[in-house]
Coordinates of C-alpha atoms and ligand atoms in Angstrom, one line a residue:
X1 CA 0.0 0.0 0.0
X2 CA 1.2 3.5 -0.7
X3 CA 2.4 5.8 2.0
X4 CA -0.8 7.4 3.2
X5 CA -2.0 9.4 6.2
X6 CA -1.8 6.3 8.4
X7 CA -2.2 8.3 11.5
X8 CA -5.9 8.8 10.6
X9 CA -6.5 5.2 9.8
X10 CA -6.7 5.5 6.1
X11 CA -4.7 2.4 5.3
X12 CA -7.0 0.3 7.5
X13 CA -10.1 1.9 5.8
X14 CA -8.8 1.1 2.3
X15 CA -8.1 -2.5 3.3
X16 CA -11.6 -2.9 4.8
X17 CA -13.1 -1.5 1.6
X18 CA -11.1 -3.7 -0.7
X19 CA -9.4 -0.8 -2.4
X20 CA -5.9 -1.9 -3.6
X21 CA -2.8 -0.3 -5.0
X22 CA -3.9 -1.1 -8.6
X23 CA -7.6 -1.6 -9.2
X24 CA -9.7 -2.8 -12.1
X25 CA -12.1 0.0 -12.9
X26 CA -14.7 -2.1 -14.7
X27 CA -17.0 -4.3 -12.7
X28 CA -20.2 -6.2 -13.3
X29 CA -20.4 -7.4 -9.7
X30 CA -18.2 -10.4 -9.0
X31 CA -16.2 -9.9 -12.3
X32 CA -13.7 -7.1 -12.3
X33 CA -11.7 -6.3 -15.4
X34 CA -10.3 -3.4 -17.4
X35 CA -8.1 -2.8 -20.3
X36 CA -7.9 1.0 -20.5
X37 CA -5.2 3.5 -19.5
X38 CA -4.3 3.8 -15.9
X39 CA -5.3 6.8 -13.9
X40 CA -4.0 7.8 -10.5
X41 CA -5.9 9.2 -7.6
X42 CA -4.0 11.6 -5.3
X43 CA -5.4 12.9 -2.1
X44 CA -5.9 16.6 -1.8
X45 CA -5.4 16.2 1.9
X46 CA -1.7 15.4 1.8
X47 CA -0.9 15.1 -1.9
X48 CA -0.1 11.4 -1.6
X49 CA -1.1 8.7 -4.1
X50 CA -4.0 6.7 -2.9
X51 CA -3.9 4.1 -5.7
X52 CA -4.2 3.5 -9.4
X53 CA -7.2 2.4 -11.5
X54 CA -7.3 0.8 -14.9
X55 CA -10.0 2.6 -16.9
X56 CA -12.8 1.2 -19.1
X57 CA -12.4 0.6 -22.8
X58 CA -15.2 0.4 -25.4
X59 CA -14.8 -3.4 -25.4
X60 CA -15.0 -3.5 -21.5
X61 CA -18.0 -1.2 -21.7
X62 CA -19.8 -3.5 -24.1
X63 CA -19.3 -6.4 -21.8
X64 CA -20.8 -4.4 -19.0
X65 CA -23.8 -3.6 -21.1
X66 CA -24.3 -7.2 -22.0
X67 CA -24.2 -8.2 -18.3
X68 CA -26.5 -5.4 -17.3
X69 CA -29.1 -6.1 -20.1
X70 CA -29.1 -9.8 -19.2
X71 CA -29.4 -9.1 -15.4
X72 CA -32.3 -6.9 -16.0
X73 CA -34.3 -9.9 -17.4
X74 CA -34.1 -11.5 -13.9
X75 CA -34.1 -8.5 -11.7
X76 CA -37.3 -7.0 -13.2
X77 CA -39.3 -10.1 -12.5
X78 CA -38.4 -10.2 -8.8
X79 CA -41.3 -8.7 -6.7
X80 CA -40.4 -5.1 -5.7
X81 CA -40.6 -5.8 -2.0
X82 CA -38.0 -8.6 -2.5
X83 CA -35.8 -6.1 -4.3
X84 CA -36.4 -3.8 -1.3
X85 CA -35.1 -6.6 1.0
X86 CA -31.8 -6.6 -1.1
X87 CA -31.6 -2.8 -0.7
X88 CA -32.2 -3.2 3.1
X89 CA -29.2 -5.5 3.2
X90 CA -27.1 -3.0 1.2
X91 CA -28.1 -0.3 3.8
X92 CA -27.0 -2.6 6.6
X93 CA -23.7 -3.3 4.9
X94 CA -23.2 0.5 4.6
X95 CA -23.8 0.8 8.3
X96 CA -21.0 -1.7 9.0
X97 CA -18.6 0.2 6.6
X98 CA -19.7 3.7 7.6
X99 CA -16.5 4.8 9.3
X100 CA -14.2 3.3 6.6
X101 CA -16.2 4.7 3.7
X102 CA -16.6 8.1 5.5
X103 CA -12.8 8.2 5.9
X104 CA -12.1 7.4 2.3
X105 CA -14.6 10.1 1.1
X106 CA -12.8 12.6 3.3
X107 CA -9.3 11.5 2.2
X108 CA -10.0 11.3 -1.6
X109 CA -12.4 14.3 -1.9
X110 CA -11.1 16.5 0.9
X111 CA -14.3 17.2 2.9
X112 CA -14.3 16.9 6.7
X113 CA -14.5 13.4 8.2
X114 CA -17.9 14.5 9.8
X115 CA -19.2 15.4 6.3
X116 CA -17.8 12.1 4.9
X117 CA -19.8 10.3 7.6
X118 CA -22.8 12.4 6.8
X119 CA -22.5 11.5 3.2
X120 CA -22.6 7.8 4.0
X121 CA -25.5 8.4 6.4
X122 CA -27.4 9.9 3.4
X123 CA -26.7 6.6 1.6
X124 CA -28.1 4.7 4.5
X125 CA -31.2 7.0 4.7
X126 CA -32.0 6.6 1.0
X127 CA -31.8 2.8 1.4
X128 CA -34.3 3.0 4.2
X129 CA -36.5 5.2 2.1
X130 CA -36.2 2.9 -0.8
X131 CA -37.1 -0.2 1.2
X132 CA -40.5 1.5 2.2
X133 CA -40.9 2.7 -1.3
X134 CA -40.6 -0.9 -2.7
X135 CA -44.1 -1.5 -1.3
X136 CA -45.5 1.8 -2.7
X137 CA -44.7 1.9 -6.4
X138 CA -48.3 2.4 -7.2
X139 CA -50.3 4.2 -9.9
X140 CA -53.8 5.5 -9.9
X141 CA -57.1 3.8 -10.9
X142 CA -59.6 5.9 -12.9
X143 CA -63.3 5.6 -13.7
X144 CA -63.8 4.6 -17.3
X145 CA -66.4 6.5 -19.3
X146 CA -67.4 3.2 -20.9
X147 CA -69.6 0.7 -19.1
X148 CA -68.0 -2.5 -18.0
X149 CA -64.5 -1.1 -18.3
X150 CA -61.8 -0.8 -15.8
X151 CA -58.9 1.7 -16.2
X152 CA -55.7 2.0 -14.2
X153 CA -52.1 2.8 -14.5
X154 CA -49.0 0.9 -13.5
X155 CA -45.3 1.5 -13.4
X156 CA -42.7 -0.8 -14.9
X157 CA -38.9 -0.5 -14.7
X158 CA -37.1 1.2 -17.5
X159 CA -34.1 -1.1 -17.9
X160 CA -30.5 0.0 -17.7
X161 CA -30.0 3.3 -15.9
X162 CA -26.7 5.2 -16.5
X163 CA -25.4 7.3 -13.6
X164 CA -22.7 9.9 -14.2
X165 CA -21.6 11.7 -11.0
X166 CA -19.5 14.6 -9.8
X167 CA -16.4 14.5 -7.5
X168 CA -18.0 16.5 -4.6
X169 CA -20.5 13.9 -3.5
X170 CA -18.5 10.9 -4.6
X171 CA -20.7 8.2 -3.0
X172 CA -24.1 9.7 -1.9
X173 CA -25.3 10.8 -5.4
X174 CA -24.8 7.2 -6.7
X175 CA -26.8 5.8 -3.8
X176 CA -29.7 8.4 -4.2
X177 CA -30.0 7.1 -7.8
X178 CA -29.2 3.5 -7.4
X179 CA -31.3 2.7 -4.3
X180 CA -34.4 4.0 -6.0
X181 CA -33.6 2.5 -9.4
X182 CA -33.0 -0.9 -7.8
X183 CA -36.3 -1.1 -6.0
X184 CA -38.0 0.1 -9.2
X185 CA -36.5 -2.9 -11.0
X186 CA -33.8 -1.2 -13.0
X187 CA -30.1 -2.2 -13.1
X188 CA -27.4 0.5 -12.9
X189 CA -24.2 1.4 -14.6
X190 CA -22.2 4.0 -12.7
X191 CA -19.4 6.3 -13.9
X192 CA -18.1 8.1 -10.9
X193 CA -15.9 11.2 -11.3
X194 CA -12.4 10.4 -12.5
X195 CA -11.3 12.6 -9.6
X196 CA -12.7 10.2 -7.0
X197 CA -12.4 6.7 -8.5
X198 CA -11.5 4.9 -5.3
X199 CA -14.8 5.9 -3.8
X200 CA -16.4 4.2 -6.8
X201 CA -14.4 1.0 -6.3
X202 CA -15.3 0.9 -2.6
X203 CA -19.0 1.3 -3.2
X204 CA -19.1 -1.2 -6.0
X205 CA -17.3 -3.7 -3.7
X206 CA -19.9 -3.2 -1.0
X207 CA -22.8 -3.7 -3.5
X208 CA -21.3 -6.7 -5.2
X209 CA -20.9 -8.5 -1.9
X210 CA -24.7 -8.1 -1.2
X211 CA -25.8 -9.3 -4.6
X212 CA -23.4 -12.2 -4.5
X213 CA -24.6 -13.3 -1.0
X214 CA -28.1 -13.4 -2.4
X215 CA -27.1 -15.5 -5.5
X216 CA -28.3 -12.8 -7.8
X217 CA -26.9 -12.4 -11.3
X218 CA -24.0 -10.1 -11.8
X219 CA -24.8 -7.0 -13.8
X220 CA -27.3 -5.4 -11.4
X221 CA -24.7 -3.0 -10.0
X222 CA -22.0 -2.1 -12.6
X223 CA -19.0 0.2 -12.5
X224 CA -17.1 1.9 -15.3
X225 CA -14.3 4.4 -14.8
X226 CA -12.8 7.1 -17.0
X227 CA -13.3 10.6 -18.1
X228 CA -15.9 12.2 -20.3
X229 CA -15.1 9.8 -23.1
X230 CA -16.5 6.9 -21.0
X231 CA -19.4 9.1 -20.1
X232 CA -20.1 9.7 -23.8
X233 CA -20.3 5.9 -24.4
X234 CA -23.3 6.0 -22.1
X235 CA -25.0 9.1 -23.4
X236 CA -24.9 7.9 -27.0
X237 CA -26.1 4.4 -26.1
X238 CA -29.7 3.6 -27.1
X239 CA -29.6 0.6 -24.7
X240 CA -29.6 3.1 -21.8
X241 CA -33.1 4.7 -21.6
X242 CA -32.2 7.0 -18.7
X243 CA -29.1 9.0 -18.0
X244 CA -28.9 10.6 -14.6
X245 CA -26.0 13.1 -14.7
X246 CA -24.7 15.2 -11.9
X247 CA -22.1 17.9 -12.5
X248 CA -21.4 21.2 -14.1
X249 CA -23.9 23.0 -16.3
X250 CA -21.3 22.8 -19.1
X251 CA -21.4 19.0 -18.9
X252 CA -25.2 18.9 -18.5
X253 CA -25.8 20.9 -21.7
X254 CA -23.7 18.4 -23.7
X255 CA -25.4 15.3 -22.0
X256 CA -28.9 16.8 -22.5
X257 CA -28.4 17.3 -26.2
X258 CA -26.8 13.9 -26.7
X259 CA -29.5 12.0 -24.9
X260 CA -32.4 14.1 -26.3
X261 CA -30.9 13.4 -29.8
X262 CA -31.8 9.8 -29.4
X263 CA -35.0 10.6 -27.5
X264 CA -33.7 9.1 -24.3
X265 CA -34.6 10.5 -20.8
X266 CA -32.2 12.5 -18.8
X267 CA -32.2 13.6 -15.1
X268 CA -29.9 16.5 -14.7
X269 CA -28.5 17.8 -11.4
X270 CA -26.2 20.7 -12.4
X271 CA -24.6 23.9 -11.0
X272 CA -26.0 26.3 -8.5
X273 CA -25.5 29.9 -7.5
X274 CA -27.2 29.9 -4.2
X275 CA -28.1 32.9 -2.1
X276 CA -29.3 33.7 1.4
X277 CA -31.5 36.9 1.7
X278 CA -30.9 38.6 5.1
X279 CA -33.8 40.9 5.9
X280 CA -34.1 43.6 8.6
X281 CA -36.0 40.9 10.7
X282 CA -33.3 38.3 10.5
X283 CA -31.9 36.6 13.6
X284 CA -28.2 37.5 13.2
X285 CA -26.8 34.6 15.1
X286 CA -28.7 32.1 13.0
X287 CA -27.8 34.0 9.9
X288 CA -24.1 33.8 10.6
X289 CA -24.1 30.1 11.4
X290 CA -26.2 29.3 8.2
X291 CA -24.1 31.5 6.0
X292 CA -20.7 30.4 7.2
X293 CA -21.5 26.7 7.2
X294 CA -23.1 27.1 3.8
X295 CA -20.2 29.0 2.3
X296 CA -17.2 27.2 3.7
X297 CA -18.6 23.6 4.3
X298 CA -17.0 21.1 1.9
X299 CA -14.6 24.1 1.1
X300 CA -17.4 25.7 -0.9
X301 CA -17.7 22.7 -3.2
X302 CA -21.3 21.8 -2.6
X303 CA -23.8 22.3 -5.4
X304 CA -25.9 24.0 -2.7
X305 CA -23.0 26.1 -1.2
X306 CA -23.9 29.6 -0.3
X307 CA -22.3 31.9 -2.8
X308 CA -24.2 35.1 -2.4
X309 CA -25.4 36.9 0.8
X310 CA -28.1 39.5 -0.1
X311 CA -28.2 41.7 2.9
X312 CA -30.6 44.6 3.6
X313 CA -28.7 47.9 3.8
X314 CA -29.9 48.5 7.3
X315 CA -28.2 45.2 8.4
X316 CA -25.3 45.3 6.1
X317 CA -22.5 46.4 8.4
X318 CA -23.7 44.3 11.3
X319 CA -23.9 41.1 9.2
X320 CA -20.6 41.8 7.4
X321 CA -18.8 42.3 10.7
X322 CA -20.3 39.2 12.2
X323 CA -19.5 37.0 9.2
X324 CA -15.9 38.4 8.9
X325 CA -15.4 37.7 12.7
X326 CA -16.6 34.1 12.2
X327 CA -14.3 33.6 9.2
X328 CA -11.4 34.8 11.3
X329 CA -12.1 31.9 13.7
X330 CA -12.0 29.2 11.0
X331 CA -9.4 26.5 11.4
X332 CA -8.1 25.3 8.0
X333 CA -6.2 22.0 7.8
X334 CA -6.4 18.2 7.4
X335 CA -10.1 17.4 7.2
X336 CA -9.6 14.1 9.0
X337 CA -8.6 16.1 12.1
X338 CA -11.9 17.0 13.7
X339 CA -10.5 20.2 15.1
X340 CA -10.4 21.8 11.6
X341 CA -13.4 23.4 10.0
X342 CA -12.2 23.6 6.4
X343 CA -10.2 21.1 4.3
X344 CA -8.6 21.4 0.9
X345 CA -10.3 22.0 -2.4
X346 CA -10.2 19.0 -4.8
X347 CA -7.1 19.9 -6.8
X348 CA -4.8 22.7 -8.1
X349 CA -7.2 23.5 -10.9
X350 CA -9.7 24.4 -8.2
X351 CA -7.2 26.6 -6.5
X352 CA -6.6 28.4 -9.8
X353 CA -10.4 28.9 -10.2
X354 CA -10.5 30.4 -6.7
X355 CA -7.7 32.8 -7.4
X356 CA -9.1 33.8 -10.8
X357 CA -12.5 34.5 -9.3
X358 CA -11.0 36.9 -6.7
X359 CA -9.0 38.6 -9.4
X360 CA -12.0 39.0 -11.6
X361 CA -14.2 40.5 -8.8
X362 CA -11.5 43.1 -8.1
X363 CA -11.3 43.8 -11.9
X364 CA -15.0 44.4 -12.0
X365 CA -14.9 46.9 -9.1
X366 CA -15.4 44.7 -6.0
X367 CA -13.2 44.3 -2.9
X368 CA -11.9 41.1 -1.3
X369 CA -12.2 41.7 2.4
X370 CA -11.2 38.2 3.7
X371 CA -9.0 35.5 2.3
X372 CA -7.3 35.1 -1.1
X373 CA -4.3 33.2 0.1
X374 CA -3.2 29.7 -0.9
X375 CA -1.7 28.1 2.2
X376 CA 1.8 26.6 2.2
X377 CA 4.1 25.0 4.7
X378 CA 3.7 22.0 7.0
X379 CA 0.3 20.3 6.6
X380 CA -0.4 22.1 3.3
X381 CA 2.0 20.2 1.1
X382 CA -0.7 19.2 -1.4
X383 CA -1.0 22.8 -2.5
X384 CA -4.9 22.5 -2.3
X385 CA -5.6 24.6 0.8
X386 CA -7.0 28.1 0.4
X387 CA -8.4 30.6 3.0
X388 CA -12.1 31.0 2.4
X389 CA -12.8 34.4 0.9
X390 CA -15.4 37.1 1.3
X391 CA -15.8 39.8 -1.4
X392 CA -18.0 42.8 -1.5
X393 CA -19.6 43.0 -5.0
X394 CA -22.5 44.0 -7.1
X395 CA -25.2 41.5 -8.2
X396 CA -24.6 42.0 -11.9
X397 CA -20.9 41.4 -12.0
X398 CA -20.1 38.5 -14.4
X399 CA -18.1 36.7 -11.8
X400 CA -21.0 36.9 -9.3
X401 CA -23.4 35.5 -11.9
X402 CA -21.0 32.5 -12.4
X403 CA -20.7 29.4 -10.2
X404 CA -17.1 29.3 -8.9
X405 CA -16.7 25.9 -7.3
X406 CA -14.6 27.1 -4.4
X407 CA -15.0 29.0 -1.0
X408 CA -15.8 32.5 -2.3
X409 CA -18.8 34.3 -0.7
X410 CA -20.1 37.6 -2.2
X411 CA -21.7 40.2 -0.1
X412 CA -24.5 42.1 -1.9
X413 CA -26.6 45.0 -0.6
X414 CA -30.3 45.6 -1.2
X415 CA -32.6 48.4 -0.3
X416 CA -36.4 48.6 -0.1
X417 CA -38.5 45.5 0.5
X418 CA -38.0 41.8 0.0
X419 CA -39.1 41.9 -3.6
X420 CA -35.9 43.8 -4.5
X421 CA -33.8 41.1 -2.8
X422 CA -35.7 38.5 -4.7
X423 CA -35.0 40.2 -8.0
X424 CA -31.3 39.9 -7.2
X425 CA -31.6 36.4 -6.0
X426 CA -33.5 35.2 -9.1
X427 CA -31.3 37.3 -11.4
X428 CA -28.9 34.5 -12.2
X429 CA -29.0 31.6 -14.6
X430 CA -28.9 28.9 -12.0
X431 CA -31.9 27.8 -9.8
X432 CA -30.8 25.3 -7.2
X433 CA -31.1 26.4 -3.6
X434 CA -32.2 29.6 -1.9
X435 CA -32.9 30.8 1.6
X436 CA -34.3 33.7 3.6
X437 CA -33.4 34.7 7.1
X438 CA -36.4 36.5 8.6
X439 CA -38.8 36.4 11.5
X440 CA -41.3 38.4 9.5
X441 CA -44.2 36.2 8.3
X442 CA -44.9 38.5 5.3
X443 CA -41.4 38.4 4.1
X444 CA -41.2 34.6 4.5
X445 CA -44.4 34.0 2.6
X446 CA -43.5 36.4 -0.1
X447 CA -40.2 34.5 -0.6
X448 CA -42.2 31.2 -0.9
X449 CA -45.0 32.6 -3.1
X450 CA -45.4 32.4 -6.8
X451 CA -43.5 35.7 -7.1
X452 CA -40.8 34.5 -4.7
X453 CA -37.8 32.3 -5.1
X454 CA -37.5 30.5 -8.5
X455 CA -35.2 27.8 -7.2
X456 CA -35.9 24.0 -6.7
X457 CA -35.1 24.5 -3.0
X458 CA -36.4 27.4 -0.9
X459 CA -35.7 27.5 2.9
X460 CA -36.8 29.8 5.6
X461 CA -34.4 30.3 8.5
X462 CA -32.1 27.5 7.3
X463 CA -29.0 27.9 5.1
X464 CA -28.9 26.8 1.4
X465 CA -27.0 23.5 2.0
X466 CA -27.8 20.3 3.7
X467 CA -30.9 18.9 2.2
X468 CA -32.7 15.8 3.6
X469 CA -33.4 12.8 1.5
X470 CA -37.1 12.8 2.1
X471 CA -37.7 15.7 -0.2
X472 CA -37.2 15.8 -4.0
X473 CA -33.8 17.3 -4.6
X474 CA -32.9 19.4 -7.7
X475 CA -33.2 22.8 -9.3
X476 CA -34.5 24.9 -12.1
X477 CA -33.1 26.8 -15.1
X478 CA -29.4 26.0 -15.7
X479 CA -29.5 23.6 -12.8
X480 CA -31.2 21.2 -15.1
X481 CA -34.7 20.6 -13.8
X482 CA -34.1 17.1 -12.5
X483 CA -35.4 15.8 -9.2
X484 CA -33.9 12.8 -7.3
X485 CA -34.0 11.3 -3.8
X486 CA -37.3 11.6 -2.0
X487 CA -41.0 12.5 -2.6
X488 CA -42.1 11.0 -5.9
X489 CA -38.7 11.3 -7.6
X490 CA -38.8 7.5 -8.1
X491 CA -41.2 8.0 -11.0
X492 CA -38.4 9.0 -13.3
X493 CA -36.8 5.5 -13.0
X494 CA -40.0 3.8 -14.3
X495 CA -42.2 3.9 -17.3
X496 CA -45.9 4.6 -16.8
X497 CA -48.5 2.4 -18.6
X498 CA -52.2 3.1 -18.8
X499 CA -54.3 -0.1 -18.9
X500 CA -58.0 -0.3 -19.9
X501 CA -59.8 -3.6 -19.6
X502 CA -63.2 -4.4 -21.1
X503 CA -65.0 -7.1 -19.2
X504 CA -68.2 -7.0 -21.3
X505 CA -69.2 -8.7 -24.6
X506 CA -69.6 -5.3 -26.4
X507 CA -66.9 -3.0 -27.8
X508 CA -68.1 0.6 -27.1
X509 CA -65.7 3.2 -28.4
X510 CA -64.4 6.2 -26.3
X511 CA -66.0 9.6 -26.9
X512 CA -69.2 7.8 -27.9
X513 CA -67.9 7.3 -31.5
X514 CA -70.1 5.0 -33.6
X515 CA -68.4 2.5 -35.9
X516 CA -71.0 -0.1 -36.9
X517 CA -69.9 -2.9 -39.3
Ligands
LIG601 P1 -18.0 18.0 -14.2 O1 -19.1 18.5 -15.0 O2 -16.6 18.4 -14.5 O3 -18.0 16.3 -14.1 C1 -19.1 15.6 -13.7 C2 -19.2 14.2 -14.3 O4 -19.5 14.4 -15.7 C3 -17.8 13.5 -14.3 O5 -18.1 12.1 -14.0 C4 -17.3 13.7 -15.7 O6 -16.4 12.7 -16.1 C5 -18.6 13.7 -16.5 N1 -18.5 14.3 -17.8 C6 -17.9 15.5 -18.1 N2 -18.2 15.8 -19.4 C7 -19.0 14.8 -19.9 C8 -19.5 14.5 -21.2 N3 -19.3 15.3 -22.2 N4 -20.3 13.4 -21.3 C9 -20.5 12.6 -20.3 N5 -20.0 12.8 -19.1 C10 -19.2 13.9 -18.9 O7 -18.4 18.4 -12.6 P2 -17.5 18.3 -11.3 O8 -16.4 19.3 -11.4 O9 -17.1 16.8 -11.0 O10 -18.5 18.7 -10.2 C11 -18.8 20.0 -9.9 C12 -20.1 20.5 -10.5 O11 -21.2 19.6 -10.2 C13 -20.6 21.8 -9.9 O12 -21.1 22.6 -11.0 C14 -21.7 21.4 -9.0 O13 -22.6 22.5 -8.7 C15 -22.3 20.3 -9.7 N6 -23.1 19.4 -8.8 C16 -24.4 19.5 -8.9 C17 -25.2 18.7 -8.0 C18 -26.7 18.9 -8.0 O14 -27.3 18.0 -7.4 N7 -27.3 19.8 -8.6 C19 -24.6 17.9 -7.1 C20 -23.2 17.8 -7.1 C21 -22.4 18.6 -8.0

């Protein structure tokens, strides 16, 4: 095993999860193989090599498709509650491996260990949700207009579901999709981010163990690894009726066009540019906690990270001072050390994006009031640690309109009533998460009304990040319009069929049409 941060138990975690020095990146369950180029995964925590992975070639990919297509024939005929039982066992296995997987998430992606554990907990929660759902995949019954007829709808599985995921939630996004898709009777092929391949290997090992223990065919849970070229094999493939893609808006636009071009379905979870509105009736203490956690949690690399604070002019200085004071308390360092609040960003490209954004906000007339430094010296050898930044800016700056996937928070001022704040909030292309801090009922209801927030998520007296799995998750506009996780998000993984049965000896036509022979 490579030299890793053994003091935090990483080596033990990798062993427990079956992650090796060199891994096969293609897997149909019990069969692991790969003939593609080798990629290496380095930890942003300490810059050390975690391991290598052989990527998926077109030939490997076709073998996976064959295994998945064949497994679907069996899996779809298993009663849904029995599929739920398999997902229950998968959730239990995740409970056993929670610490190890949480540690790997933290070490490979860079989020805090607590957030890594939280991510695995989300996987467990969605499994529990899916188990209950496996007995509730029901459609409606309708009254037919024709005598002696019965009409109802039912849901059938789609087939092979392709999952493309981003680096920042390297395990949970897969589980949100796969737990639901599995109970719905689909089989899944997952291409994790090429920046976090070890998390993919670890998850696939856990799933494969459960399917094997139940003597189920391989091909229900499949893994492929590589960059956008491997993703494109999926998006172009007519054998995959649904592509669920999580990542940048840039990627989503390409995937959407490719999949729509073959009339496939896509579920898109793309970039956000999330804001908290702070009104004159806001509780300052809650505002500061919500804003700071939202902006610096996961080093500003959540799709729901708080990027804009829209503060009423009467509160501006007070809120600014309180947020700046909180930023000055932040401890930056190894995310596996629970004393630290902020870990590294994913890689040096992300550091560059952070620096460029701060340069651009100054070029446009703004002012950086906290942060801007890339940290160096002991503990920061990976070169991926930055001090979370705060900049004063105007809502229409190009850089403010853009999602910079790094810890940069823009302070924006509004005057007048909450509708002016909403105009600023909605005045960006993205539409994922939004929040208002207020104890004023009129402001809160205006924010939630039809003239209010245009985002998929709108919170009152809660920050923008940290959604629960029970609700449907996703956003509007350039965030892609997809919904996954809770509520009725399961319907996207199934096809709806309307059935009409005539139990008479006559054949009356709908709409009273006469057709006598
Ligand atoms: P990214 O777009 O660079 O990559 C995401 C995934 O898409 C990767 O697996 C990548 O290999 C794949 N990909 C890239 N181009 C592709 C193509 N042409 N065809 C098929 N696949 C392709 O994103 P990232 O840097 O990994 O993640 C950060 C972004 O993801 C941010 O914009 C963030 O807001 C977004 N995100 C959104 C959500 C959400 O639920 N809305 C959740 C997490 C992350």
